[in-house]
Structure formats: C-alpha cells, structure tokens
Tab-separated table of C-alpha atoms in Angstrom:
chain	number	residue	atom	x	y	z
N	1	MET	CA	-16.296	-6.349	29.829
N	2	ALA	CA	-13.654	-4.739	27.603
N	3	ASP	CA	-14.012	-4.226	23.729
N	4	ILE	CA	-10.622	-4.627	21.919
N	5	MET	CA	-10.917	-1.788	19.631
N	6	THR	CA	-8.796	-0.583	16.266
N	7	PRO	CA	-6.493	1.939	17.419
N	8	ALA	CA	-5.925	5.492	15.120
N	9	LEU	CA	-4.156	4.564	12.240
N	10	GLY	CA	-2.358	7.930	11.279
N	11	GLU	CA	-2.791	10.787	8.929
N	12	SER	CA	-4.161	9.622	5.391
N	13	VAL	CA	-4.513	5.680	6.909
N	14	THR	CA	-8.135	4.793	6.706
N	15	GLU	CA	-7.646	0.905	7.054
N	16	ALA	CA	-5.464	-2.083	8.700
N	17	THR	CA	-5.115	-5.724	8.107
N	18	VAL	CA	-5.417	-8.248	11.046
N	19	ALA	CA	-1.939	-9.901	10.663
N	20	ARG	CA	-1.856	-12.128	13.379
N	21	TRP	CA	-3.490	-13.037	16.927
N	22	THR	CA	-1.238	-13.866	19.987
N	23	LYS	CA	-4.178	-15.383	21.641
N	24	LYS	CA	-7.249	-17.536	21.048
N	25	ALA	CA	-10.454	-17.493	22.333
N	26	GLY	CA	-10.557	-19.133	26.241
N	27	ASP	CA	-7.382	-17.817	26.673
N	28	ALA	CA	-6.520	-15.772	29.988
N	29	VAL	CA	-4.422	-12.223	29.649
N	30	ARG	CA	-2.862	-9.974	31.559
N	31	LYS	CA	-3.225	-5.801	31.411
N	32	ASP	CA	-1.021	-4.755	28.505
N	33	GLU	CA	-0.053	-8.191	27.269
N	34	ILE	CA	0.016	-7.810	23.074
N	35	LEU	CA	-3.016	-9.258	21.582
N	36	VAL	CA	-2.954	-8.443	17.995
N	37	GLU	CA	-0.793	-7.453	15.453
N	38	LEU	CA	-2.362	-5.078	12.803
N	39	GLU	CA	-1.014	-4.319	9.382
N	40	THR	CA	-1.146	-0.817	7.565
N	41	ASP	CA	0.546	0.544	4.284
N	42	LYS	CA	3.284	1.870	6.064
N	43	VAL	CA	3.638	0.276	9.629
N	44	SER	CA	2.516	-2.390	11.787
N	45	LEU	CA	0.952	-2.164	14.916
N	46	GLU	CA	0.284	-3.876	17.718
N	47	VAL	CA	-2.918	-3.926	20.108
N	48	ALA	CA	-2.567	-4.611	24.355
N	49	ALA	CA	-5.099	-5.824	26.487
N	50	PRO	CA	-6.918	-3.140	28.028
N	51	ALA	CA	-7.380	-5.234	31.530
N	52	ASP	CA	-6.365	-8.804	33.125
N	53	GLY	CA	-9.033	-11.339	31.731
N	54	VAL	CA	-9.901	-13.538	29.204
N	55	LEU	CA	-10.151	-13.589	25.514
N	56	GLU	CA	-14.142	-13.687	24.970
N	57	PHE	CA	-14.277	-13.687	21.455
N	58	ILE	CA	-12.505	-12.437	18.458
N	59	ALA	CA	-14.742	-10.158	16.261
N	60	ALA	CA	-11.950	-9.513	13.333
N	61	GLU	CA	-9.852	-12.775	11.876
N	62	GLU	CA	-6.835	-13.008	10.599
N	63	GLY	CA	-6.872	-11.680	7.483
N	64	ALA	CA	-9.686	-9.348	8.216
N	65	THR	CA	-9.411	-5.346	7.224
N	66	VAL	CA	-10.586	-3.223	9.854
N	67	GLU	CA	-11.085	0.924	9.890
N	68	PRO	CA	-10.081	3.016	13.274
N	69	GLY	CA	-12.782	2.418	16.430
N	70	ALA	CA	-13.608	-0.960	14.954
N	71	VAL	CA	-14.007	-4.077	17.454
N	72	LEU	CA	-11.400	-6.430	17.118
N	73	GLY	CA	-12.911	-8.277	19.798
N	74	ARG	CA	-14.299	-8.602	23.578
N	75	LEU	CA	-12.578	-9.145	27.007
N	76	ALA	CA	-13.914	-10.727	30.134
N	77	GLU	CA	-12.104	-8.584	32.951
N	78	GLY	CA	-11.141	-9.961	35.978
N	79	ALA	CA	-12.784	-12.238	38.138
N	80	ALA	CA	-15.709	-12.296	36.142
N	81	GLY	CA	-13.560	-13.773	33.093
N	82	ALA	CA	-11.888	-16.353	34.987
N	83	LYS	CA	-13.372	-18.791	32.792
N	84	ALA	CA	-14.313	-18.829	29.285
N	85	ALA	CA	-17.684	-17.945	28.728
N	86	PRO	CA	-19.729	-20.965	27.983
N	87	ALA	CA	-21.173	-21.483	24.315
N	88	ALA	CA	-24.699	-20.463	24.048
N	89	ALA	CA	-27.304	-23.624	23.735
N	90	PRO	CA	-28.733	-23.678	20.301
N	91	ALA	CA	-32.007	-22.200	19.732
N	92	ALA	CA	-34.841	-24.526	19.477
N	93	LYS	CA	-35.945	-25.537	15.497
N	94	LYS	CA	-39.161	-23.438	14.982
N	95	GLU	CA	-41.544	-25.479	12.981
N	96	GLU	CA	-41.807	-24.056	9.743
N	97	PRO	CA	-45.084	-24.094	8.379
N	98	ALA	CA	-46.089	-26.249	5.287
N	99	PRO	CA	-45.643	-24.393	1.596
N	100	ALA	CA	-48.288	-23.171	0.039
N	101	PRO	CA	-49.021	-25.076	-3.105
N	102	ALA	CA	-47.453	-23.335	-5.820
N	103	PRO	CA	-49.874	-21.255	-8.352
N	104	ALA	CA	-50.786	-22.536	-11.579
N	105	PRO	CA	-48.939	-21.429	-14.198
N	106	LYS	CA	-50.015	-19.183	-16.487
N	107	ALA	CA	-50.642	-19.385	-20.015
N	108	GLU	CA	-48.137	-16.553	-21.770
N	109	ALA	CA	-49.313	-14.728	-24.036
N	110	PRO	CA	-47.932	-14.430	-27.311
N	111	LYS	CA	-45.044	-12.638	-28.164
N	112	ALA	CA	-44.917	-9.851	-30.564
N	113	ALA	CA	-42.868	-10.675	-33.617
N	114	PRO	CA	-39.911	-8.791	-33.676
N	115	ALA	CA	-39.688	-5.676	-35.458
N	116	ALA	CA	-38.313	-5.340	-38.791
N	117	ALA	CA	-34.542	-3.377	-38.798
N	118	ALA	CA	-34.942	0.047	-40.273
N	119	PRO	CA	-33.030	0.337	-43.660
N	120	LEU	CA	-29.665	1.361	-44.434
N	121	ALA	CA	-28.299	3.961	-46.536
N	122	PRO	CA	-25.762	2.772	-49.084
N	123	SER	CA	-23.334	4.842	-47.569
N	124	ALA	CA	-24.192	3.529	-43.873
N	125	GLN	CA	-24.118	-0.197	-45.305
N	126	ARG	CA	-20.857	0.539	-46.138
N	127	ILE	CA	-19.700	1.669	-42.303
N	128	VAL	CA	-21.554	-1.107	-40.544
N	129	ALA	CA	-19.983	-3.569	-42.641
N	130	GLU	CA	-16.341	-2.622	-42.548
N	131	ASN	CA	-16.794	-2.280	-38.448
N	132	ASN	CA	-18.847	-5.001	-37.675
N	133	LEU	CA	-21.551	-2.761	-36.162
N	134	ASP	CA	-25.423	-4.469	-35.364
N	135	GLY	CA	-27.257	-2.615	-38.214
N	136	GLY	CA	-30.258	-3.296	-36.287
N	137	ALA	CA	-29.330	-1.641	-33.329
N	138	ILE	CA	-28.321	1.455	-34.816
N	139	ALA	CA	-31.718	4.103	-34.322
N	140	GLY	CA	-32.345	5.985	-37.940
N	141	SER	CA	-32.518	9.296	-37.890
N	142	GLY	CA	-33.613	9.537	-41.352
N	143	LYS	CA	-37.185	9.544	-43.396
N	144	ASP	CA	-38.977	6.497	-42.255
N	145	GLY	CA	-36.426	6.048	-39.447
N	146	ARG	CA	-33.922	4.652	-42.276
N	147	VAL	CA	-30.114	4.654	-40.423
N	148	THR	CA	-28.189	7.059	-42.087
N	149	LYS	CA	-24.073	7.766	-42.524
N	150	GLY	CA	-24.241	10.042	-39.469
N	151	ASP	CA	-25.818	7.591	-37.790
N	152	ALA	CA	-23.806	5.168	-38.480
N	153	ILE	CA	-20.701	6.913	-37.699
N	154	ALA	CA	-21.971	7.723	-34.363
N	155	ALA	CA	-22.540	4.175	-33.230
N	156	LEU	CA	-19.034	3.454	-34.268
N	157	GLU	CA	-17.982	6.388	-32.145
N	158	ALA	CA	-20.264	5.704	-29.272
N	159	ARG	CA	-18.594	1.862	-29.091
N	160	ALA	CA	-15.220	3.192	-29.312
N	161	ASN	CA	-15.915	5.712	-26.297
N	162	ALA	CA	-17.717	3.186	-24.621
N	163	PRO	CA	-15.925	1.417	-21.160
N	164	ALA	CA	-13.867	-1.897	-21.508
N	165	ALA	CA	-15.469	-4.978	-20.031
N	166	PRO	CA	-13.236	-5.703	-16.960
N	167	ALA	CA	-11.103	-8.916	-17.560
N	168	ALA	CA	-12.755	-11.992	-15.975
N	169	PRO	CA	-9.916	-12.809	-12.766
N	170	SER	CA	-7.602	-15.857	-14.032
N	171	ALA	CA	-7.714	-18.742	-12.029
N	172	PRO	CA	-4.782	-19.357	-9.267
N	173	ARG	CA	-1.617	-21.152	-11.260
N	174	GLU	CA	-1.493	-24.786	-9.727
N	175	ILE	CA	1.390	-24.884	-7.692
N	176	HIS	CA	3.722	-27.723	-8.134
N	177	GLU	CA	4.757	-29.728	-5.328
N	178	ARG	CA	8.269	-28.144	-4.642
N	179	GLU	CA	6.327	-24.513	-4.844
N	180	GLU	CA	4.925	-22.863	-1.758
N	181	ARG	CA	2.327	-20.003	-2.197
N	182	VAL	CA	2.446	-17.441	0.477
N	183	ARG	CA	0.428	-14.737	0.729
N	184	MET	CA	1.653	-10.853	0.675
N	185	THR	CA	1.689	-8.681	3.754
N	186	ARG	CA	-0.150	-5.338	3.482
N	187	LEU	CA	3.180	-3.869	3.394
N	188	ARG	CA	4.670	-5.748	0.578
N	189	GLN	CA	1.742	-4.649	-1.815
N	190	THR	CA	1.613	-1.754	-0.972
N	191	ILE	CA	5.403	-1.303	-1.924
N	192	ALA	CA	5.043	-3.133	-4.843
N	193	ARG	CA	2.091	-0.651	-6.102
N	194	ARG	CA	3.815	2.163	-5.143
N	195	LEU	CA	6.993	1.503	-7.187
N	196	LYS	CA	4.938	0.773	-9.773
N	197	GLU	CA	2.936	3.896	-9.666
N	198	ALA	CA	6.570	5.578	-9.582
N	199	GLN	CA	7.575	4.329	-13.020
N	200	ASN	CA	4.320	5.059	-14.482
N	201	ASN	CA	3.512	8.652	-12.820
N	202	ALA	CA	7.152	10.196	-13.024
N	203	ALA	CA	10.146	11.126	-15.844
N	204	MET	CA	12.908	9.332	-14.153
N	205	LEU	CA	16.363	9.555	-15.170
N	206	THR	CA	19.712	7.830	-13.356
N	207	THR	CA	22.986	8.935	-14.089
N	208	PHE	CA	26.031	6.916	-12.769
N	209	ASN	CA	29.610	8.812	-11.134
N	210	GLU	CA	31.962	7.615	-9.722
N	211	VAL	CA	33.414	9.576	-6.476
N	212	ASP	CA	36.898	9.038	-5.241
N	213	MET	CA	36.150	8.162	-1.234
N	214	SER	CA	39.742	8.496	-0.132
N	215	ALA	CA	39.297	11.538	1.788
N	216	VAL	CA	36.591	10.285	3.690
N	217	MET	CA	37.595	7.077	4.065
N	218	ALA	CA	41.020	8.163	5.331
N	219	LEU	CA	39.264	10.871	8.214
N	220	ARG	CA	37.061	7.917	9.141
N	221	ASN	CA	40.010	5.620	9.812
N	222	GLN	CA	41.649	8.650	11.736
N	223	TYR	CA	38.979	9.330	13.949
N	224	LYS	CA	36.709	6.397	14.348
N	225	ASP	CA	38.008	4.889	17.674
N	226	GLY	CA	37.989	8.418	19.334
N	227	PHE	CA	34.132	9.087	17.758
N	228	GLU	CA	32.999	5.911	19.011
N	229	LYS	CA	34.154	6.604	22.818
N	230	SER	CA	32.956	10.394	22.859
N	231	HIS	CA	29.545	9.888	21.224
N	232	GLY	CA	28.922	5.831	21.702
N	233	VAL	CA	28.311	5.288	18.547
N	234	LYS	CA	30.431	4.242	15.032
N	235	LEU	CA	31.167	6.487	12.912
N	236	GLY	CA	29.924	5.268	9.940
N	237	PHE	CA	29.741	6.152	6.102
N	238	MET	CA	25.709	7.310	5.971
N	239	SER	CA	26.595	10.401	7.829
N	240	PHE	CA	28.888	11.651	5.017
N	241	PHE	CA	26.623	10.759	2.561
N	242	VAL	CA	23.751	13.082	4.452
N	243	LYS	CA	26.268	15.742	4.751
N	244	ALA	CA	26.837	15.606	1.056
N	245	VAL	CA	23.142	15.390	-0.029
N	246	ILE	CA	22.157	18.781	1.875
N	247	HIS	CA	25.034	20.586	0.829
N	248	GLY	CA	24.116	19.683	-2.818
N	249	LEU	CA	20.370	20.103	-1.722
N	250	LYS	CA	21.243	23.995	-0.828
N	251	HIS	CA	22.726	24.460	-4.469
N	252	VAL	CA	20.291	22.731	-6.387
N	253	PRO	CA	16.664	23.783	-4.478
N	254	ASP	CA	14.817	21.961	-7.386
N	255	VAL	CA	15.994	18.516	-6.278
N	256	ASN	CA	14.670	19.613	-2.720
N	257	ALA	CA	11.106	20.076	-4.188
N	258	GLU	CA	8.207	18.820	-5.016
N	259	ILE	CA	4.987	19.002	-7.978
N	260	ASP	CA	1.558	19.623	-6.363
N	261	GLY	CA	-0.726	19.759	-9.345
N	262	THR	CA	0.470	22.920	-11.238
N	263	ASP	CA	2.626	24.465	-8.710
N	264	ILE	CA	6.241	23.472	-7.104
N	265	ILE	CA	6.545	23.622	-3.539
N	266	TYR	CA	10.110	24.235	-2.274
N	267	LYS	CA	11.184	22.840	0.876
N	268	ASN	CA	13.573	24.961	3.142
N	269	HIS	CA	14.093	21.935	5.341
N	270	TYR	CA	15.994	18.563	4.654
N	271	ASP	CA	14.263	16.147	5.926
N	272	ILE	CA	16.292	12.959	4.740
N	273	GLY	CA	14.537	9.570	4.344
N	274	VAL	CA	16.937	6.701	4.969
N	275	ALA	CA	15.752	3.268	3.048
N	276	VAL	CA	15.808	0.654	5.480
N	277	GLY	CA	15.317	-3.408	4.875
N	278	THR	CA	13.438	-5.695	7.462
N	279	GLU	CA	11.838	-8.992	7.279
N	280	LYS	CA	8.853	-7.423	6.432
N	281	GLY	CA	9.652	-5.231	3.537
N	282	LEU	CA	11.875	-1.798	2.662
N	283	VAL	CA	10.384	1.502	4.483
N	284	VAL	CA	12.117	5.175	4.821
N	285	PRO	CA	12.290	6.573	7.911
N	286	VAL	CA	12.640	10.003	7.838
N	287	LEU	CA	15.703	11.952	9.323
N	288	ARG	CA	14.328	15.242	10.219
N	289	ASP	CA	15.911	18.696	10.272
N	290	ALA	CA	19.209	16.758	9.267
N	291	ASP	CA	21.044	20.170	8.412
N	292	ALA	CA	20.900	21.025	11.960
N	293	LEU	CA	22.654	17.656	13.069
N	294	SER	CA	26.285	16.833	14.057
N	295	LEU	CA	28.021	13.466	12.216
N	296	ALA	CA	27.395	11.887	15.412
N	297	GLY	CA	23.293	13.164	15.783
N	298	ILE	CA	23.423	11.559	11.994
N	299	GLU	CA	24.505	8.320	12.970
N	300	LYS	CA	22.435	8.321	16.278
N	301	GLY	CA	19.430	9.340	14.568
N	302	ILE	CA	20.058	6.842	11.725
N	303	GLY	CA	20.994	3.997	13.912
N	304	ALA	CA	17.588	4.453	16.216
N	305	LEU	CA	15.259	4.791	13.265
N	306	GLY	CA	16.826	1.562	11.710
N	307	LYS	CA	16.223	-0.189	15.132
N	308	LYS	CA	12.470	0.833	15.254
N	309	ALA	CA	12.126	-0.359	11.976
N	310	ARG	CA	13.560	-3.863	12.337
N	311	ASP	CA	11.705	-4.296	15.392
N	312	GLY	CA	8.284	-2.726	14.068
N	313	GLY	CA	8.194	0.090	16.101
N	314	LEU	CA	7.920	2.666	13.313
N	315	ALA	CA	5.506	4.762	13.993
N	316	MET	CA	3.643	6.623	11.026
N	317	ASP	CA	5.199	10.282	11.763
N	318	ASP	CA	8.411	8.470	11.433
N	319	LEU	CA	7.703	7.863	7.599
N	320	GLN	CA	6.212	11.010	6.426
N	321	GLY	CA	7.439	13.907	5.217
N	322	GLY	CA	10.699	13.323	3.839
N	323	THR	CA	12.231	15.694	1.103
N	324	PHE	CA	14.894	13.522	-0.262
N	325	THR	CA	15.898	9.941	0.062
N	326	ILE	CA	19.137	7.886	0.262
N	327	SER	CA	19.453	4.072	-0.772
N	328	ASN	CA	22.317	2.514	0.449
N	329	GLY	CA	22.814	-0.667	-1.739
N	330	GLY	CA	26.780	-0.984	-0.921
N	331	VAL	CA	26.012	-2.579	2.562
N	332	TYR	CA	24.696	-5.628	0.161
N	333	GLY	CA	27.561	-5.636	-2.097
N	334	SER	CA	26.174	-3.815	-4.920
N	335	LEU	CA	28.009	-2.078	-7.362
N	336	MET	CA	25.408	-0.335	-9.457
N	337	SER	CA	21.591	0.002	-9.358
N	338	THR	CA	18.743	2.482	-10.749
N	339	PRO	CA	16.836	3.228	-7.343
N	340	ILE	CA	13.004	4.320	-7.929
N	341	LEU	CA	11.784	7.527	-6.999
N	342	ASN	CA	10.035	7.877	-3.278
N	343	ALA	CA	6.950	9.778	-4.635
N	344	PRO	CA	6.464	12.541	-4.291
N	345	GLN	CA	9.592	13.291	-4.149
N	346	SER	CA	12.020	14.728	-6.560
N	347	GLY	CA	15.304	13.038	-6.523
N	348	ILE	CA	17.015	9.755	-4.847
N	349	LEU	CA	20.675	9.069	-4.184
N	350	GLY	CA	21.705	5.465	-4.484
N	351	MET	CA	25.294	4.509	-2.864
N	352	HIS	CA	26.760	1.394	-3.802
N	353	LYS	CA	30.180	-0.302	-2.862
N	354	ILE	CA	33.364	1.646	-1.837
N	355	GLN	CA	36.118	-0.082	-3.333
C-alpha cells in the first residue's frame, strides 16, 4: 500500500482545495501518472502516483480542503493492486436492548414570581425612553437599587460597544433556466479578495500619461528580424517597458519600497512582476533581477513565465517577492485602465494600446 499525500504547498500557504481527480477508485494507474490536481491561493499543483498499482480509495473528494501531509487517497501497489479491493461485507447488525421505560415525570416546583424592576430616577427614565433601553435589565447602583442616570448611560455605552450579530447567510438566488451557476476556483476567489483588500487598505492614485513610442517602434522594426535570428525570441515591447521601469525606480526609490508596520523597506533589487491572464485567472509571476538582464534575457524570461502560467506549472517561488508590477492591457486593445496595486508593492504600471 502507498498513501497519496498532499505535498508541501510553499511558504505561507497552509491549505489547498482538491480541484479534480483524474482517476476514480478501482482504476489502474502507472507510476508518475497525474492522479489529482490541487488549487492553492496562488498556484495549481499536480500530484502523481508514487508507484504502479490500483487507486484503492479516495480520502479527499473534489472540493475538500487539505493541509500539507494530509492523505488524499491510497494506492494498492504492483500485483497486489491488480484488482480493486472488494467492498467489505456489512457488519452483522447487533440486537439492541429494548428501551428502558421512561421515568415518570416529576412534578415541577412552582416558579418564583419575577422580581420587581428596580425604580428609575427621573433623569434615568428619560435616557431609557429616548434610547429604547430595557430599564428592568439595568442594574441600579443607587439607594435601594435605584437606577441612576450614570447606570443608564453605562447601559447605553455597553449596547453601543456590543459586537453586532452576524448577518444570517442569504439564500442562494434562484437561477433562471437560461443561467448557469459555476463555483469559482480557489484562485479566482483569492484574486477577488486580495484586489478588494488592496482597494480598502491603500490610498491609490492613478495618473494617465501619453508616451511617444515612435523611437521605440522604429528601433524595434529595424532590428526585430536580426534579433529573433540571433536570440531565438521575438523582440516585443515588454522588454522596453521593463527597462524603462527600472530606470524610473532607480531615480525614485520610494516606489521600489513597501510599508511594513511603522517602517519602510527600500528594495535595492528589481524583481518585476508581469501580469499574465490565464484560463484560471490572473497571475503575476516575477522576473528576478531584471536590471541585470539584456533585452533578450527579459523577453526570454517573460516568455518562459507566461508559458508556465498558461500551462499551470508556476511554482510558489515564481510568484513571491516582486518589487513592482507591469500590466499590459494593450494586448487586449485597451486604451485606458486603472490597475490595482499588487500589495504590498507601492506601484504598478499599466501599458495600453499603441497607436
């Protein structure tokens, strides 16, 4: 027997969701064949079979939340797993003893009459009436338990400071016959939550500027064919954008910094996040030490990260530690946008259609 375990999920990631099983219980599998796909807040992971055999049972069904080291299922290895294990015979039902006769009901003791509410001072009566307080629930501190003005004010403050009762979950909206309800992936849920948190927690300011790209376009048109022959990669605009961003960050280091509590951390390295749209959602892999790369190195790095993102092969290290982000809405024909900060970074550049 071999347990199929949840792998390590990366720094700061404590759980994953089982997205899809590619096999069902009883199926024969080969070593290193993909059995199950997991989704975390940042990436998707594939878990392969540790040996040849038969998938004996699935412990974590699709949609279940698992932690690193949790058992996902079990594999019957080799010849022993040639056939699926037969279902266990149902255990013989034990005879249950006859229920004991119910004891005779006891006579209830007469309830004591409720104590009379403490008298309220005239000034307390006005506070209770104006604020709809329950005068009988206020403990009086005056003579003979009299509720004073101070007691009423204290009760009013206590009500104001009491935590609000959680709102009752709303019933799912009825779906029209021409509508379809699809559960969001864990990645999409995380994207939505973090973008909203960035809006709520950062004082964001967006500026719009036109840039004369004629010189860059002329340079690219002049050298793009020879560039591709020499380096095996096309000369795009992103490499120019990255170089321009790094030049700007060196002149304004505050933008290449982040706030940590009461401190500002200035980054003396330039790890540029590049937003990539995939079928599962938007991800921002990081191009490390971009200041040390040539135009060809930047284009190759961005191309490799984009392919990994679309193939679902990004690792946690590919997504962590960026100092600044570039979003290129121009590939979708966008003329203008207001990109949201990729927290805890301090800036993001949105590039748009060149015309």
